[in-house]
Coordinates of C-alpha atoms in Angstrom, one line a residue:
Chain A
X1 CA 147.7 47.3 -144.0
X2 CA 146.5 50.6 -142.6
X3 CA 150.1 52.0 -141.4
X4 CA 149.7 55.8 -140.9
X5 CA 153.2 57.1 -141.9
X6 CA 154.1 60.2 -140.0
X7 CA 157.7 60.9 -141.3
X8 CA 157.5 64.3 -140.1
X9 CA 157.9 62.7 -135.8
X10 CA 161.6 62.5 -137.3
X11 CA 162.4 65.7 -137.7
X12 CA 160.4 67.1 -134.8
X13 CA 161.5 68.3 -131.5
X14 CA 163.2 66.5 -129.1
X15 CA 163.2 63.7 -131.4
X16 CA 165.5 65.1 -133.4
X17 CA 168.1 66.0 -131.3
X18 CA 167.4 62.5 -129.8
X19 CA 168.7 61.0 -133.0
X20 CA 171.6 63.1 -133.4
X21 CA 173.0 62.7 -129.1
X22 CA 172.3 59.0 -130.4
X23 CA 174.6 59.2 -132.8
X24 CA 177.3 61.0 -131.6
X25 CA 177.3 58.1 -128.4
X26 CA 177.2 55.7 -131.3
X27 CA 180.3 57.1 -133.5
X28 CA 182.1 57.7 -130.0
X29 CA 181.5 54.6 -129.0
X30 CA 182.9 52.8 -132.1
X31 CA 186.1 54.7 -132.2
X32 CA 187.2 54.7 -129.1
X33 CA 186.6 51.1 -129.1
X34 CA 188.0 51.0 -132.5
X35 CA 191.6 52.5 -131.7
X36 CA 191.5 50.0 -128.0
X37 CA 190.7 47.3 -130.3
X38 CA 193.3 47.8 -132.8
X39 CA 196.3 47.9 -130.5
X40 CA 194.9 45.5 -128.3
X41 CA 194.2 43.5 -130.8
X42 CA 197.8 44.0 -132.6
X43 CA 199.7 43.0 -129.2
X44 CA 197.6 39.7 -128.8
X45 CA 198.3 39.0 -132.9
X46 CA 201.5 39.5 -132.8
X47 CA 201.8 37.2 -129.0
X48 CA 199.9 34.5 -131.3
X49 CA 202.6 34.4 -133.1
X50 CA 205.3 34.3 -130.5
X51 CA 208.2 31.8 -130.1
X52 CA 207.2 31.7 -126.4
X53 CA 204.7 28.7 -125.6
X54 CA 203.1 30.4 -122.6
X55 CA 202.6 33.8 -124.5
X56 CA 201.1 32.2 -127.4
X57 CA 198.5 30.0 -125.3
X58 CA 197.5 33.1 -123.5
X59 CA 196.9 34.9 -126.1
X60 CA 195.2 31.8 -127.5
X61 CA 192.8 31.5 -124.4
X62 CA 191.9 35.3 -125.1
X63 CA 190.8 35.5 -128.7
X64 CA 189.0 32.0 -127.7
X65 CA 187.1 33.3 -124.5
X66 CA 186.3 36.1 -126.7
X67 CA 185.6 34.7 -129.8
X68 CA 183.7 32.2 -128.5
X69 CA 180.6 34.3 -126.5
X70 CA 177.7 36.1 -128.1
X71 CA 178.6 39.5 -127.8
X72 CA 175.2 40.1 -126.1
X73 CA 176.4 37.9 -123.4
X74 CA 180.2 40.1 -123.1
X75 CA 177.9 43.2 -122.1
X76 CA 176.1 41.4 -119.6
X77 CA 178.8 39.8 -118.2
X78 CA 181.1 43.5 -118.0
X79 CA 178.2 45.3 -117.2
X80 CA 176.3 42.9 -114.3
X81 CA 179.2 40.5 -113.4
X82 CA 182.8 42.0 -113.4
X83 CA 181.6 44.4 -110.6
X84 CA 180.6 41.5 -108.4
X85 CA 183.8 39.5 -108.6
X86 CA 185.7 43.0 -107.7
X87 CA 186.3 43.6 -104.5
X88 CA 183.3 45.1 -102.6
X89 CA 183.8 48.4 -102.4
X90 CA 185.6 48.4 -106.1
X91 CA 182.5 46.8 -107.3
X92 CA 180.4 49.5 -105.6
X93 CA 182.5 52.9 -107.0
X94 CA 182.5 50.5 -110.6
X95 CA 178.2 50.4 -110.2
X96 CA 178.2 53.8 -108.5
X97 CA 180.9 56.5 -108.7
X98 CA 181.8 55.7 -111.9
X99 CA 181.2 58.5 -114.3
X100 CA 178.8 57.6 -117.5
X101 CA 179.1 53.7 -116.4
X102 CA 176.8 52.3 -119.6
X103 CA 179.3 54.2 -122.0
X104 CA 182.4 53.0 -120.4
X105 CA 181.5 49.7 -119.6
X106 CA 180.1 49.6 -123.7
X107 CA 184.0 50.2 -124.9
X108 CA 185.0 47.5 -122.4
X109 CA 182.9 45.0 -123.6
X110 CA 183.3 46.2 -127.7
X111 CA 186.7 46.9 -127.4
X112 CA 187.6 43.2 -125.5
X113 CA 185.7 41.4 -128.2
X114 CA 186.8 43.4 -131.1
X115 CA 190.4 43.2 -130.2
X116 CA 190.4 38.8 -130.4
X117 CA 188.1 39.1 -133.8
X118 CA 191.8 42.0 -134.7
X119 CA 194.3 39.8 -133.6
X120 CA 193.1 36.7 -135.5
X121 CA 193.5 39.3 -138.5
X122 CA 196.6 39.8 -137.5
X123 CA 197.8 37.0 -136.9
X124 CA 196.4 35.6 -140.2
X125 CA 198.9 38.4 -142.0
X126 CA 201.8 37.4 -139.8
X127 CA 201.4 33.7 -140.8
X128 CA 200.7 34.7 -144.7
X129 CA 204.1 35.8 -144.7
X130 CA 206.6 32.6 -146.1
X131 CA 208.9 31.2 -143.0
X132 CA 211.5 31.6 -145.1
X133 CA 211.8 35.6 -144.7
X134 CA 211.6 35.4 -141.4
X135 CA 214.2 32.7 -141.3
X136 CA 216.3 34.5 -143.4
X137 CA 216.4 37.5 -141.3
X138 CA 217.2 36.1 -138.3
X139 CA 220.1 34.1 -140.0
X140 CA 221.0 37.6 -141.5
X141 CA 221.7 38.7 -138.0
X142 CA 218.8 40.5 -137.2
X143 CA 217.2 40.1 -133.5
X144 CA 213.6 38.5 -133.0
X145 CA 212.2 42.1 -132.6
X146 CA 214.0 43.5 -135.7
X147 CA 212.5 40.8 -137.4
X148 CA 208.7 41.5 -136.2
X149 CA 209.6 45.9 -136.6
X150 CA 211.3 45.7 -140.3
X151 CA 210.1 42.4 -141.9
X152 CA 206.8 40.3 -140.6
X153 CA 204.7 43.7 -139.2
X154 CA 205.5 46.2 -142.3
X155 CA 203.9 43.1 -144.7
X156 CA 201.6 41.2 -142.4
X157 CA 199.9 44.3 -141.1
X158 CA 199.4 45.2 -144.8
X159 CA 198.0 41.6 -145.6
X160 CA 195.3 42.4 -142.8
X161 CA 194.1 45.6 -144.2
X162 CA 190.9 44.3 -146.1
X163 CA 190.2 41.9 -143.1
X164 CA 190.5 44.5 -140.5
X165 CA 188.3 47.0 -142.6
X166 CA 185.7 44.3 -142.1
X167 CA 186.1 44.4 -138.7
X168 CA 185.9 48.5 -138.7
X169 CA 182.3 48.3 -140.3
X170 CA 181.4 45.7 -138.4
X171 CA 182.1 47.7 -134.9
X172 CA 179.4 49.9 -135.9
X173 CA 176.9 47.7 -136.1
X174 CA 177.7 45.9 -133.3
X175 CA 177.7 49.2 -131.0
X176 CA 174.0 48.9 -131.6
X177 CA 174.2 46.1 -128.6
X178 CA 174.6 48.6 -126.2
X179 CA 171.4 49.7 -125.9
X180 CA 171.3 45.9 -123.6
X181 CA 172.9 47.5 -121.2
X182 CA 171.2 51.0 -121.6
X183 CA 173.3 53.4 -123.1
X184 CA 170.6 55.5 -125.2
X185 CA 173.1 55.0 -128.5
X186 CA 171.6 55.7 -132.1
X187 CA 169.0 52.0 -131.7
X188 CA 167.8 52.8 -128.6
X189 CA 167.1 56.2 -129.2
X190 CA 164.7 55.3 -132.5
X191 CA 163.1 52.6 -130.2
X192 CA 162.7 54.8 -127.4
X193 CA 161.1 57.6 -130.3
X194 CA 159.1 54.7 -131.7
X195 CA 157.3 53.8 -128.0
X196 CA 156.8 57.3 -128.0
X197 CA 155.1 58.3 -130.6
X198 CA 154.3 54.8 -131.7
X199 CA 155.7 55.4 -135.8
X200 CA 158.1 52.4 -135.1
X201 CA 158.5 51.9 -138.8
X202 CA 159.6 55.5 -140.0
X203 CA 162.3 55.2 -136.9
X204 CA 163.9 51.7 -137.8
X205 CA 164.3 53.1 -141.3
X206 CA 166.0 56.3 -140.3
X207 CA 168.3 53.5 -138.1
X208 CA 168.9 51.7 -140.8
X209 CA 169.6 54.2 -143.2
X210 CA 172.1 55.7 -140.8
X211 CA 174.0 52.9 -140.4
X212 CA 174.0 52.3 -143.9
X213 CA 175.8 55.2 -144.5
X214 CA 178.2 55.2 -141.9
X215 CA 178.9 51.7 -143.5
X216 CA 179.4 53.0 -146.6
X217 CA 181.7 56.4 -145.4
X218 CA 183.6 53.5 -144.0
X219 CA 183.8 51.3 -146.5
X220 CA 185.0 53.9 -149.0
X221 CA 187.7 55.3 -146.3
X222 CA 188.7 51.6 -146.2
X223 CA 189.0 51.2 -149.7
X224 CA 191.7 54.4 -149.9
X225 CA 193.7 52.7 -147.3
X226 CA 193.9 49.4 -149.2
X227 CA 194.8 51.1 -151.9
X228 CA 197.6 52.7 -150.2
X229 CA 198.7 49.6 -148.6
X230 CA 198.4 47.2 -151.1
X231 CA 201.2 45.3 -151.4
X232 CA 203.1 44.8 -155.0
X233 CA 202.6 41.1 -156.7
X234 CA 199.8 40.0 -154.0
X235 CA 196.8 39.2 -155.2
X236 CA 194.2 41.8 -154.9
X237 CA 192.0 44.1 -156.4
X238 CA 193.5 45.9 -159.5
X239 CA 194.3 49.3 -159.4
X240 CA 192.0 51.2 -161.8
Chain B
X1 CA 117.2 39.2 -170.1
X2 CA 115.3 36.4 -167.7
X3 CA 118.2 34.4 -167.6
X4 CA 119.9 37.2 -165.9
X5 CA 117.0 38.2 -163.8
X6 CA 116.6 34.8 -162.5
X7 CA 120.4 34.7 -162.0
X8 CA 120.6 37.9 -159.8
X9 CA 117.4 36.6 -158.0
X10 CA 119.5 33.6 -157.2
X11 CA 122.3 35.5 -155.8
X12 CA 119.6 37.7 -153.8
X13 CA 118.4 34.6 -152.5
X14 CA 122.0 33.5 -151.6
X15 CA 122.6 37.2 -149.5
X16 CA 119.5 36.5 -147.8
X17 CA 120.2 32.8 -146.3
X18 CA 124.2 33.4 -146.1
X19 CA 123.7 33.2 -142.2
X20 CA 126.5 35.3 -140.5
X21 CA 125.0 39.2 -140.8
X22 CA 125.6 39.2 -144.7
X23 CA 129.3 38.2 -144.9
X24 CA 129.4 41.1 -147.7
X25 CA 128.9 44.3 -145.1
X26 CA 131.5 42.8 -142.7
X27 CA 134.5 44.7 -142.9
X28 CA 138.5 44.9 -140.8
X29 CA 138.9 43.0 -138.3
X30 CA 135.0 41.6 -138.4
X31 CA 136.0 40.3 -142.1
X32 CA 139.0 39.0 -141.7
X33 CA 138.2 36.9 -139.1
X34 CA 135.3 35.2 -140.9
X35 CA 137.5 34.7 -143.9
X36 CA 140.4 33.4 -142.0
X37 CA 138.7 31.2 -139.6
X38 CA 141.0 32.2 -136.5
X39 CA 141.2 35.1 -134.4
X40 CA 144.8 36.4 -133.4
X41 CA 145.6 37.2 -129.7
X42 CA 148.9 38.8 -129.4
X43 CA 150.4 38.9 -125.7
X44 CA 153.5 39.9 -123.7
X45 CA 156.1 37.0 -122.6
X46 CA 156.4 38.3 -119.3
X47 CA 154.1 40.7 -117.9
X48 CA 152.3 38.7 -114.9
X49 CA 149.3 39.0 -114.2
X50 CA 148.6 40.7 -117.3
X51 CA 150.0 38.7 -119.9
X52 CA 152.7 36.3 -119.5
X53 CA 153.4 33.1 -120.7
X54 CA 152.1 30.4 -117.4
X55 CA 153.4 27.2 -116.3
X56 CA 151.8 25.1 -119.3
X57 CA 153.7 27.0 -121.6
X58 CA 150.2 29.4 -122.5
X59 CA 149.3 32.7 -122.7
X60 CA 147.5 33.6 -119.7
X61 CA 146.8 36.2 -117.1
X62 CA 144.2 39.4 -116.7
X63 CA 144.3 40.8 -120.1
X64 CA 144.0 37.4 -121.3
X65 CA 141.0 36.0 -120.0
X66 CA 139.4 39.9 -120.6
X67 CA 140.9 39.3 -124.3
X68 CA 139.3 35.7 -124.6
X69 CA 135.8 37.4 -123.4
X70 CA 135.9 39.5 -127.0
X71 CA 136.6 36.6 -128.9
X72 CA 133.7 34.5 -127.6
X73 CA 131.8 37.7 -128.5
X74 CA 133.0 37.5 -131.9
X75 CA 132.4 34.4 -132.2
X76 CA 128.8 35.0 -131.4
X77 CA 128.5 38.0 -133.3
X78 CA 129.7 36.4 -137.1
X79 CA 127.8 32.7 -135.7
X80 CA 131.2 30.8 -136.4
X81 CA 131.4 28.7 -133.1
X82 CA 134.4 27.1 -134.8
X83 CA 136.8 30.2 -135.1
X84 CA 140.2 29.3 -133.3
X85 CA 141.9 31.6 -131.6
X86 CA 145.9 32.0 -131.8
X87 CA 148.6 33.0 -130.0
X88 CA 151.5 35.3 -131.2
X89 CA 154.2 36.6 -128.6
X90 CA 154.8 40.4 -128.9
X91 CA 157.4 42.8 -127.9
X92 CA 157.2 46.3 -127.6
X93 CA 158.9 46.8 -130.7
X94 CA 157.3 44.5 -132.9
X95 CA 153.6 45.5 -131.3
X96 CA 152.3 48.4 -133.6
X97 CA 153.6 46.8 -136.7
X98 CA 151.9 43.5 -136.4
X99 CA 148.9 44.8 -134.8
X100 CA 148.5 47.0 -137.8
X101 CA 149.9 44.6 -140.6
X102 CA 147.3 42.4 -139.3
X103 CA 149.3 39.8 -138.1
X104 CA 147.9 40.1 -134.7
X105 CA 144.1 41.3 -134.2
X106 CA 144.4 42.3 -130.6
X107 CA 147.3 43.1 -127.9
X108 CA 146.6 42.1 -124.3
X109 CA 149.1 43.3 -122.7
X110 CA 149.3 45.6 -120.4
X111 CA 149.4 48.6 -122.6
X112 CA 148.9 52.6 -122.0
X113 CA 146.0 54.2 -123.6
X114 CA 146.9 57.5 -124.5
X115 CA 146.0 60.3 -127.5
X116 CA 149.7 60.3 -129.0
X117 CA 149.6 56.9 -129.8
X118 CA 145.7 57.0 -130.8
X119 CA 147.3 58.7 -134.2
X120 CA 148.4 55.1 -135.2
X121 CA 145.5 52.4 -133.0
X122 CA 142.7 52.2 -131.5
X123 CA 141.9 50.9 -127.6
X124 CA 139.1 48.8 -126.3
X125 CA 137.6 50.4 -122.8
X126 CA 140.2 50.9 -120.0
X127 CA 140.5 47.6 -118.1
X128 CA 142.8 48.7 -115.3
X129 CA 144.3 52.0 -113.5
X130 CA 147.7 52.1 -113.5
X131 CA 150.6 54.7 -112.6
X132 CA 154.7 54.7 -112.2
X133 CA 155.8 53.6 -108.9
X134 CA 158.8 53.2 -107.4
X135 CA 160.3 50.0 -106.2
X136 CA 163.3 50.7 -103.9
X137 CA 165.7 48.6 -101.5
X138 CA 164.4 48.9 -97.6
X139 CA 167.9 50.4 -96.8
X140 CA 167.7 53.3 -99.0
X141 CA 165.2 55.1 -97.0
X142 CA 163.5 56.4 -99.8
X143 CA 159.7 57.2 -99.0
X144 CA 159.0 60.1 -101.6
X145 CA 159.7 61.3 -105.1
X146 CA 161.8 64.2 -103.6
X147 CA 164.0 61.1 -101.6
X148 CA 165.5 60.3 -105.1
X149 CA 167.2 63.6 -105.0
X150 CA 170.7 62.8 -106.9
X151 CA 170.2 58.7 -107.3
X152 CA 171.0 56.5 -109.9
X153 CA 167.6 55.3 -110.5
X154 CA 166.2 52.9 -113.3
X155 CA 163.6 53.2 -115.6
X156 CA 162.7 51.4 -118.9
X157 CA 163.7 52.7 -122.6
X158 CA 160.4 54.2 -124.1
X159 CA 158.8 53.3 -121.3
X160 CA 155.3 55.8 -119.9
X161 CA 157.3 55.6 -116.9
X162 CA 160.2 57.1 -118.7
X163 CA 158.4 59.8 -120.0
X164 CA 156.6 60.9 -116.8
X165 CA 159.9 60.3 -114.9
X166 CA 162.1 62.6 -116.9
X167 CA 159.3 65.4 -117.1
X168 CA 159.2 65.4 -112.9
X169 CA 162.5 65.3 -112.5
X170 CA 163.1 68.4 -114.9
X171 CA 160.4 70.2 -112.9
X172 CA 161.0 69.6 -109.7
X173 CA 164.6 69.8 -110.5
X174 CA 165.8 66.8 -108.6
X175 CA 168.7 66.0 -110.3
X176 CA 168.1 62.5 -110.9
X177 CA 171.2 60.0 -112.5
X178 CA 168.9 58.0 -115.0
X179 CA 170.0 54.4 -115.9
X180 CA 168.1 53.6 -119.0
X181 CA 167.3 49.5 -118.8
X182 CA 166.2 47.9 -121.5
X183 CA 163.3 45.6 -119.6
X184 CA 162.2 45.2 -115.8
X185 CA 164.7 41.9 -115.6
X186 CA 167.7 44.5 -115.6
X187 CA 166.5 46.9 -113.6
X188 CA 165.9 44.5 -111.3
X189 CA 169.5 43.4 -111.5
X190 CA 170.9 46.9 -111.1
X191 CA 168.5 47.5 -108.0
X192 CA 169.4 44.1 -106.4
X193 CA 173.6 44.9 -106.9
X194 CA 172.7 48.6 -105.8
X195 CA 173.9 49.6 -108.9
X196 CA 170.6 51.8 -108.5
X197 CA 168.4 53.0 -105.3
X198 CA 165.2 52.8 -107.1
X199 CA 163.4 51.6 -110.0
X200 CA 159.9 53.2 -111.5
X201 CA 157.1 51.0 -113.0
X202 CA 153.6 50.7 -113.4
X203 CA 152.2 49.6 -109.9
X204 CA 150.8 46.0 -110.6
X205 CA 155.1 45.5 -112.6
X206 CA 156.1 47.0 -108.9
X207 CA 154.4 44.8 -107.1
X208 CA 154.7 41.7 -108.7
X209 CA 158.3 41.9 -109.2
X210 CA 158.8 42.4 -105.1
X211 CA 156.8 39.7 -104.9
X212 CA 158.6 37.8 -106.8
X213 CA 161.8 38.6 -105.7
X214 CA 164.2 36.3 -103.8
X215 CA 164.1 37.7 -100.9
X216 CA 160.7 40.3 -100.6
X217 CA 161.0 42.1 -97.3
X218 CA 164.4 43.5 -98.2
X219 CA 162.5 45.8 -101.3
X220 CA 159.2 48.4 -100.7
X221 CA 156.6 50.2 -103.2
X222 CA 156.7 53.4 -102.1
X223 CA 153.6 54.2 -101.0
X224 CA 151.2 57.1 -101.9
X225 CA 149.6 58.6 -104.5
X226 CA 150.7 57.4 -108.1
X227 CA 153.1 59.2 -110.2
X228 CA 150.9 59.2 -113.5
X229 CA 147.8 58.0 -114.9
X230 CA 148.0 55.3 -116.9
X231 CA 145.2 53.5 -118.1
X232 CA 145.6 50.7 -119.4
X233 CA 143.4 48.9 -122.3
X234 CA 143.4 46.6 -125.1
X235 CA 145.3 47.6 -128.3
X236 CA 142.5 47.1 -131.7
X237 CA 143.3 48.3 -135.0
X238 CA 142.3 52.3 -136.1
X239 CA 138.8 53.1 -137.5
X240 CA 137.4 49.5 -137.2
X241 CA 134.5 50.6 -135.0
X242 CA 132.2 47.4 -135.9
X243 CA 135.1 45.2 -134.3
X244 CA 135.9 47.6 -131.5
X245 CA 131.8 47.9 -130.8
X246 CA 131.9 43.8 -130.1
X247 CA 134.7 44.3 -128.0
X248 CA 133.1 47.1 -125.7
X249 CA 130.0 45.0 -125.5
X250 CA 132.0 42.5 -124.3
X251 CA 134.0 44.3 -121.6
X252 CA 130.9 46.0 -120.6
X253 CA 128.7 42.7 -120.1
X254 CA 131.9 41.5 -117.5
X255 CA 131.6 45.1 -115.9
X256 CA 128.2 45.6 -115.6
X257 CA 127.5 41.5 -114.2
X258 CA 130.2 42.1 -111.8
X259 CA 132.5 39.0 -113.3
X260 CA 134.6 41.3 -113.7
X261 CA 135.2 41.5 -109.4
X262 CA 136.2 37.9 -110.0
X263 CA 138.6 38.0 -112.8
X264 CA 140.3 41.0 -111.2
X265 CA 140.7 39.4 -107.9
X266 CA 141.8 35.9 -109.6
X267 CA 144.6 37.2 -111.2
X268 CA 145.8 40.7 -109.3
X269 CA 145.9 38.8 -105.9
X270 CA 148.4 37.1 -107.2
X271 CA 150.3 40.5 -106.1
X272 CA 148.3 41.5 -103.4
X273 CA 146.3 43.8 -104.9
X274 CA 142.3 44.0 -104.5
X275 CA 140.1 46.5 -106.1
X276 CA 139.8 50.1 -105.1
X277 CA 137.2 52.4 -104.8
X278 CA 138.4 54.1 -108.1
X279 CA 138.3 51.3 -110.4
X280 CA 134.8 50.2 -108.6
X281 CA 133.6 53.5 -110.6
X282 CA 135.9 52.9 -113.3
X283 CA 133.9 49.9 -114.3
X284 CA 130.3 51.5 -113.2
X285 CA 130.9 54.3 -115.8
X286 CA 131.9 52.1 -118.6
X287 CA 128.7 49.1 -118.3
X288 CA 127.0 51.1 -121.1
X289 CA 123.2 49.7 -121.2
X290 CA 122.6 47.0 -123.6

């Protein structure tokens, strides 16, 4: 109705530099959850898939305890609970000594829950692959772990590349949820701006449009890596 | 030629007897609420005793009944006795936008007035003097600002409190380990699990929440002069000053009868808090003669 647009409040000091510390918290954030996630996430694939009944249900339990709870709810519960169930004076240097607690606890709680969303991924590739190859290998002579290192990882892993590129956007977005537990990432610095200097429209766009291209960046670094990996004779999108 | 004579005499005629002060030179809010047939209150969830949602699942509290006092006005004002008034629940992200798409007409809450924000609404007369405090454990030991010298203390994203918090900290150089939470439920977490020595608020939020709290003589106010001024008052839309004159008239019948003493102490002793001498004159000042 009568919205006085004030794009200029982006730009202008601190709010600018508030933007930009957001958004290096917010790429940090992501990444180094990102790379926890990924080889977390790998190991609990790959245990999935494990002759071993007690190793698969663990790794079952996991991805379900993970999967399973609002991400929302994983902060809370790293941030508010974990330290309480530790002992007392672990809890206390966890809520106190800690250095930076909000980031660290942040790529806790992305990196736990990004890791069962990577080994379902994972495990998805494993199981894509026919029996018979891995059958075969083992009745070629090869041990269990020769089996996983030179036949169902090399192809699996490459089956799970456009799945786990999903999963790489979708960190960044879901980094925004750290703001719950007050780490001033790139969304709660444009609401804290927008309380300010009450132009909460002008900062949601800026948000969103930042997001958006961190999305895209990522999408298109995805799209390289697919290309890469791609795997002769499977289905997929055709090279141009 | 007489036909349309006759006809604009008809229409003259129609202006003349259309009751309400001429529907045709209402305009904003005024207008909108005679052609809707409703008037919009928005209000906070959870900010007792300002604006929170009570036990029979309304909107109630100080701001509230001060916010249903301008609608009665309104009502009076346009002579539509049968105007309803709705509810919408606000956050303090969606609040400028609605208030200014005109989803909401009002926000009673328990909002600062200040210039910044003055670039983008408008405010009704201050209703209440508030300022940070700080809320702290009893075994802390902290009785001053300069106590918080090196704590992990919390205060709310985009919060006024934020803002004054981080300016005195810088000046005084204090050295302060800020935990930015995202609403006083969290704080109140990370002060309970001494995951923080103190939390700053406005002073009613302070009190109410020791108050509340599970177990009140283990947590203190820290008394003393507040950190900030913070008056708070009644979000309207920008240049709508027919609306925001009703509004005024409104608040300044309640302050200059004296209901006002009685609203105030209904809902603020709910905290312990009475009226002092400063919002006595605070309410003098603004009863504007008739």
């Amino acid at each position: 109705m009568r919205y006085s647009w004030k794009w200029s409040a982006v730009l202008t000091d601190p709010y600018f530099d508030w933007i930009i510390s957001g958004l290096e918290l917010t790429l940090l954030l992501s990444l180094i959850s990102w790379a926890i996630a990924l080889v977390l996430g790998c190991l609990i694939g790959i245990a999935r898939t494990a002759e071993t009944k007690w190793i698969r249900s663990l790794a079952a339990a996991y991805v379900e305890c993970f999967r399973n709870v609002p991400l929302l709810v994983i902060f809370f519960l790293w941030y508010f609970v974990a330290p309480e169930i530790l002992p007392r004076n672990a809890g206390l240097w966890v809520k106190r000594d800690l250095p930076f607690p909000e980031f660290w606890t942040s790529v806790v709680a992305l990196s736990t829950y990004t890791a069962a969303m990577v080994a379902e991924q994972v495990r998805a590739g494993i199981e894509a692959i026919p029996r018979g190859q891995a059958n075969a290998a083992l009745a070629s002579g090869l041990t269990r772990w020769q089996v996983y290192r030179y036949i169902l990882l090399p192809v699996g892993l490459r089956i799970a590349v456009p799945a786990l590129g999903n999963e790489f956007i979708n960190i960044f977005k879901n980094s925004s949820l750290a703001l719950s537990i007050g780490l001033l990432e790139l969304t709660s610095r444009t609401r804290q701006i927008s309380e300010y200097t009450y132009q909460p429209l002008e900062m949601f766009i800026t948000a969103s449009a930042v997001y958006f291209v961190i999305a895209m960046l990522t999408t298109a670094i995805m799209m390289a890596i697919e290309r890469r990996s791609r795997l002769p004779g499977m289905i997929t999108r055709a090279t141009r | 030629m007489v036909w349309r004579l006759a006809l604009s005499a008809a229409f003259l005629a129609t202006l003349a007897f259309a009751g309400p002060a001429s529907a045709d030179d209402l305009y904003g809010t005024l207008k909108k609420v005679n052609d809707s047939g409703k008037i919009v209150i928005g209000h906070n969830a959870d900010s007792p005793p300002f604006s929170y949602i009570g036990a029979n699942g309304k909107p109630e509290g100080y701001t509230i009944d001060l916010c249903h006092r301008v609608a009665e006005d309104v009502k009076k004002e346009l002579k539509r006795p049968d105007l309803k008034i709705e509810y919408v629940s606000l956050t303090p992200v969606n609040r400028i936008p609605l208030l200014v798409n005109g989803t909401v007409d009002m926000v009673c809450a328990t909002t600062t007035n200040n210039f910044t924000r003055q670039r983008q609404v408008d405010y009704l007369s201050t209703m209440y003097i508030s300022g940070a405090r700080i809320i702290t454990r009893a075994d802390t030991g902290i009785k001053s600002l300069a106590d918080l010298k090196g704590r992990p203390v919390t205060v709310n994203q985009g919060s006024s409190n934020e803002q004054i918090m981080k300016a005195l900290d810088e000046q005084q150089k204090l050295g302060i380990r800020f935990i930015n939470t995202k609403d006083n439920p969290q704080a109140w977490a990370s002060l309970e699990s001494s995951r923080s020595d103190a939390h700053v608020t406005d002073e009613p939020t302070a009190y109410g929440l020791v108050v509340a709290s599970k177990q009140p003589d283990k947590y203190l106010v820290v008394p003393g002069p507040r950190l900030s001024f913070d008056p708070f008052a009644i979000v309207v839309r920008r240049d709508d000053s027919a609306f925001r004159l009703v509004g005024n008239k409104a608040l300044a019948d309640l302050y200059r009868s004296g209901e006002i003493d009685k609203i105030y102490e209904k809902w603020l002793s709910t905290i312990g808090m009475s009226m002092d001498p400063e919002t006595k004159t605070l309410f003098k000042v603004q009863a504007l003669p008739e």
